[in-house]
């Protein structure tokens, strides 16, 4: 299978995770990113610059060969060598690229909608405005996508040709650390206040546990996180209880990072479709969505470190069995084969 992968130049976690998984499964020569996305192919000299730091590097794939140039890609299009075309993100620049070469595309296409909005392609409206959203809708009317893979697909919602595709863990970029009984931190929640529930939880944690010492506080800025890269993974691993609450969309990288790093995931209950999701009290712990029982649960598991560690271990096993970037790639490829 050969895929033309039309990518946004802006960070898009689902796009990047999807590219990385597909490229690893099919080989980079068979997943052709257009326009060339440098973060998929190289690491700048100063790796820990903001442009390279996790999670900006989720799409990086070290395997050769290097990316194709525009002339080579145009030749592939003219010779109809692509089996599929992917619109990799609900971002205006990716849509513009797709529309520019639409007249050359002869293969069926699929859409990776990693946006925060619940409606299909809603982030075109959020990020580009009404004109971009209308252009996307017009594209879907005259040339419907064969499949849509959507991150924020609500529980109970059924949309023709639309399948759920939440985030995952890129095991090449994130450290899988062993679960440990002895921890450095009690309760951590490192997050920007992009939703009412996050603001509520961060305010209620003020002055409690060891939050003031571990960086759990209101007013966080993504670019100024205290822990980044390997330090972030180690710090999550050293947390007895790590919290995840929705941002602008429900799905967050943190939901997957916490069990990957070997800590107890305490989250609100998912409102989106997640196949093979964690089992409550078996592989993670879910509180009420208004967080009214949050402190009861925190206190329970802080007082029972053995039980917390056992759930964290099961969560990590479950994640590695079902929720890596390669599992998501296999899921997409199996769906494409069935079209």
XYZ file of C-alpha atoms in Angstrom:
339
model
C 0.000 0.000 0.000
C 1.266 3.473 -0.909
C -0.235 6.537 0.781
C 0.104 10.228 -0.025
C -0.056 11.823 3.417
C -1.055 15.494 3.194
C 0.165 17.027 6.428
C -0.175 20.313 8.242
C 3.015 22.149 9.063
C 1.553 23.000 12.469
C 1.751 20.538 15.377
C -1.141 18.102 15.310
C -0.765 15.190 17.688
C -3.121 12.767 15.937
C -1.627 13.551 12.537
C 1.884 13.031 13.854
C 1.091 9.802 15.702
C -0.711 8.474 12.636
C 2.131 9.285 10.252
C 4.708 7.710 12.561
C 2.725 4.484 12.929
C 1.928 4.145 9.231
C 5.502 4.925 8.194
C 6.839 2.334 10.615
C 4.410 -0.310 9.384
C 4.627 0.378 5.635
C 8.055 2.010 5.343
C 8.660 5.711 4.757
C 8.928 5.124 1.033
C 5.257 4.087 1.071
C 3.920 6.916 3.258
C 4.808 10.069 1.358
C 4.287 13.256 3.332
C 3.371 16.348 1.351
C 4.447 19.039 1.715
C 7.601 17.678 3.290
C 7.340 17.884 7.077
C 10.866 18.214 8.454
C 9.910 16.965 11.924
C 8.973 13.598 10.431
C 12.471 13.073 9.066
C 15.177 14.864 10.987
C 16.283 16.165 14.349
C 17.837 19.585 14.434
C 21.276 20.001 15.960
C 19.866 21.545 19.111
C 17.346 18.780 19.815
C 15.865 20.311 22.918
C 14.822 23.473 21.158
C 11.100 24.161 21.371
C 10.597 22.857 17.815
C 11.942 19.404 18.707
C 10.859 18.846 22.284
C 8.236 16.196 23.087
C 5.404 16.201 22.088
C 6.493 18.163 19.004
C 8.476 15.123 17.837
C 5.627 12.595 17.838
C 5.827 12.142 14.079
C 9.584 11.610 13.894
C 10.607 8.402 12.174
C 14.307 7.658 12.012
C 14.098 5.009 9.296
C 15.415 5.836 5.828
C 14.881 6.738 3.006
C 14.504 10.466 3.244
C 11.402 12.340 2.138
C 10.595 12.685 -1.546
C 10.814 16.075 -3.217
C 7.852 17.815 -4.875
C 8.886 16.754 -8.380
C 8.975 13.085 -7.397
C 5.602 13.344 -5.689
C 4.104 14.996 -8.782
C 5.417 12.083 -10.842
C 3.769 9.594 -8.457
C 0.475 11.475 -8.838
C 0.690 11.613 -12.626
C 1.384 7.870 -12.757
C -1.426 7.137 -10.281
C 0.961 5.281 -7.967
C -0.892 6.057 -4.731
C -3.448 3.609 -3.377
C -4.754 6.136 -0.868
C -4.532 9.835 -0.082
C -4.805 10.974 3.541
C -5.887 14.434 4.614
C -3.851 14.260 7.797
C -5.294 17.061 9.917
C -8.233 19.407 10.341
C -5.897 22.333 9.760
C -6.360 25.063 7.114
C -2.927 24.634 5.509
C -3.460 20.887 5.006
C -6.852 21.550 3.416
C -5.378 24.164 1.071
C -2.695 21.704 -0.032
C -5.319 19.034 -0.693
C -7.444 21.429 -2.755
C -4.426 22.581 -4.787
C -3.709 19.050 -5.997
C -7.256 17.687 -5.936
C -7.442 17.643 -9.739
C -4.454 15.263 -9.813
C -5.764 12.841 -7.196
C -7.197 9.636 -8.645
C -7.021 7.455 -5.528
C -9.661 7.342 -2.765
C -8.978 9.479 0.278
C -9.488 9.323 4.017
C -9.537 12.026 6.671
C -7.712 12.064 10.015
C -9.761 14.419 12.186
C -7.701 15.061 15.286
C -9.483 18.294 16.140
C -11.142 19.247 19.412
C -14.588 19.843 17.910
C -17.168 17.059 17.887
C -18.504 17.824 14.394
C -16.613 16.381 11.412
C -13.957 18.875 10.368
C -15.072 21.311 13.055
C -11.535 22.498 13.671
C -11.428 23.977 10.173
C -14.018 26.416 11.491
C -12.249 26.898 14.831
C -8.815 27.506 13.333
C -9.496 28.850 9.841
C -12.965 30.334 9.930
C -16.213 29.833 8.049
C -14.632 29.889 4.590
C -12.293 26.974 5.337
C -15.088 24.966 6.932
C -17.353 25.564 3.934
C -14.566 24.537 1.555
C -14.136 21.303 3.485
C -17.863 20.610 3.396
C -17.914 21.329 -0.347
C -15.016 18.900 -0.869
C -16.894 16.181 1.040
C -20.024 16.710 -1.079
C -18.308 16.486 -4.463
C -15.786 13.823 -3.462
C -16.743 12.105 -0.184
C -13.930 10.537 1.859
C -13.971 6.759 1.906
C -13.334 6.808 5.662
C -13.070 9.338 8.464
C -11.017 8.596 11.569
C -12.117 10.917 14.362
C -10.555 11.598 17.730
C -13.556 13.249 19.415
C -16.304 10.836 18.403
C -18.899 10.993 21.160
C -20.145 7.846 22.874
C -23.349 6.696 21.202
C -22.786 8.751 18.058
C -22.879 6.906 14.743
C -21.708 8.677 11.581
C -21.500 6.839 8.233
C -17.945 5.853 7.312
C -16.605 7.398 10.551
C -14.484 5.421 13.018
C -13.048 6.474 16.398
C -9.331 7.192 16.543
C -8.083 8.567 19.873
C -4.504 9.482 20.692
C -1.968 6.817 21.614
C 1.630 6.504 22.770
C 4.571 6.640 20.377
C 6.837 4.112 22.060
C 9.818 5.444 20.119
C 9.470 8.867 21.709
C 8.069 8.192 25.192
C 9.962 6.299 27.871
C 8.122 3.203 29.140
C 9.178 3.136 32.791
C 8.587 0.394 35.371
C 5.898 0.798 38.000
C 7.389 1.397 41.441
C 5.866 1.224 44.909
C 7.926 4.097 46.320
C 7.169 7.458 44.736
C 8.561 10.971 44.972
C 5.259 12.847 44.509
C 1.777 12.261 45.911
C -0.611 13.884 43.407
C 0.273 15.650 40.167
C -1.802 17.461 37.557
C 0.306 19.395 35.071
C -2.080 21.071 32.650
C -3.031 24.388 31.103
C -6.478 25.653 32.127
C -8.207 25.088 28.793
C -11.533 23.906 30.242
C -13.799 24.647 33.234
C -13.149 21.230 34.800
C -9.387 21.772 34.698
C -9.737 25.158 36.359
C -11.997 23.651 39.014
C -9.624 20.783 39.785
C -6.501 22.947 39.855
C -8.152 25.453 42.176
C -9.382 22.700 44.492
C -5.874 21.177 44.667
C -4.309 24.433 45.829
C -2.574 23.883 49.163
C -3.357 20.158 49.253
C -1.015 17.171 49.265
C 2.389 18.117 47.825
C 0.963 20.049 44.874
C 2.743 23.303 45.693
C 6.084 21.475 45.609
C 5.611 19.389 42.465
C 4.383 22.107 40.094
C 0.656 21.355 40.213
C -0.708 24.889 40.050
C -2.999 27.243 38.174
C -1.633 29.503 35.475
C 0.501 26.890 33.698
C 1.792 27.735 30.221
C 2.653 24.951 27.810
C 5.942 26.576 26.785
C 6.974 26.991 30.422
C 6.284 23.525 31.794
C 8.646 22.706 34.629
C 9.164 19.160 33.349
C 9.745 18.356 29.672
C 10.987 15.405 27.643
C 12.701 12.693 29.665
C 12.286 14.716 32.875
C 8.536 14.789 32.301
C 8.344 11.013 31.865
C 10.453 10.380 34.976
C 8.361 12.813 36.993
C 5.106 11.148 35.931
C 6.646 7.804 36.849
C 7.447 9.184 40.313
C 3.822 10.197 40.994
C 1.567 8.085 43.200
C -1.572 9.476 41.571
C -1.571 11.391 38.264
C -4.681 13.203 37.068
C -6.105 13.673 33.583
C -9.061 15.940 32.773
C -10.348 17.133 29.439
C -9.066 20.252 27.732
C -10.820 21.733 24.704
C -11.403 18.136 23.629
C -11.752 15.144 25.924
C -8.806 13.187 24.576
C -5.443 14.289 25.925
C -1.927 12.922 25.560
C -1.773 12.804 29.363
C -4.509 10.156 29.438
C -2.107 7.790 27.673
C 1.216 9.062 29.050
C 0.348 8.368 32.693
C -0.126 4.593 32.373
C 2.771 4.406 29.909
C 5.034 5.993 32.515
C 3.938 3.537 35.192
C 1.677 5.633 37.387
C -1.938 5.401 38.457
C -4.232 7.188 35.998
C -7.108 8.983 37.743
C -9.407 10.527 35.154
C -12.955 11.645 34.559
C -14.996 9.079 32.666
C -14.464 9.256 28.891
C -17.233 10.831 26.839
C -15.699 9.716 23.540
C -15.489 6.297 21.919
C -12.301 4.456 22.899
C -12.032 0.854 21.810
C -10.360 -1.371 24.428
C -10.427 1.446 26.955
C -9.012 1.019 30.467
C -11.228 -0.792 32.958
C -12.225 1.232 36.006
C -10.465 0.067 39.199
C -8.621 -2.550 37.153
C -6.320 -0.571 34.831
C -7.191 3.011 35.791
C -9.541 4.858 38.148
C -12.431 7.012 36.947
C -14.039 9.701 39.061
C -17.372 11.414 38.461
C -17.244 13.933 35.639
C -17.888 16.829 38.006
C -14.920 15.606 40.117
C -17.160 15.523 43.205
C -15.562 12.295 44.441
C -12.010 13.192 43.388
C -10.548 13.650 46.855
C -12.199 10.520 48.206
C -10.449 8.545 45.475
C -7.116 10.314 45.893
C -7.102 9.701 49.643
C -8.128 6.069 49.159
C -5.249 5.252 46.818
C -2.663 7.324 48.661
C -3.493 5.184 51.679
C -3.201 1.973 49.674
C 0.007 2.222 47.632
C 0.056 -1.522 46.920
C -3.362 -1.352 45.303
C -2.463 1.798 43.365
C 0.730 0.191 42.088
C -1.120 -2.952 40.995
C -3.646 -0.912 38.976
C -0.811 1.133 37.437
C 0.960 -2.068 36.376
C -2.200 -3.441 34.770
C -2.807 -0.098 33.055
C 0.664 -0.106 31.551
C 0.269 -3.688 30.311
C -3.090 -2.827 28.762
C -1.738 0.287 27.080
C 1.194 -1.572 25.538
C -1.179 -4.272 24.311
C -3.740 -1.940 22.704
C -2.783 1.744 22.544
C 0.559 2.402 20.855
C 1.086 4.262 17.577
C 1.545 0.882 15.875
C -1.793 -0.419 17.143
C -3.463 2.671 15.701
C -1.667 2.157 12.367
C -2.816 -1.473 12.208
C -6.370 -0.361 12.979
C -6.314 2.173 10.125
C -4.742 -0.240 7.640
C -7.259 -2.965 8.476
C -10.113 -0.484 7.963
C -8.696 0.643 4.594
C -8.352 -2.960 3.457
C -12.063 -3.491 4.146
C -13.264 -0.559 2.021
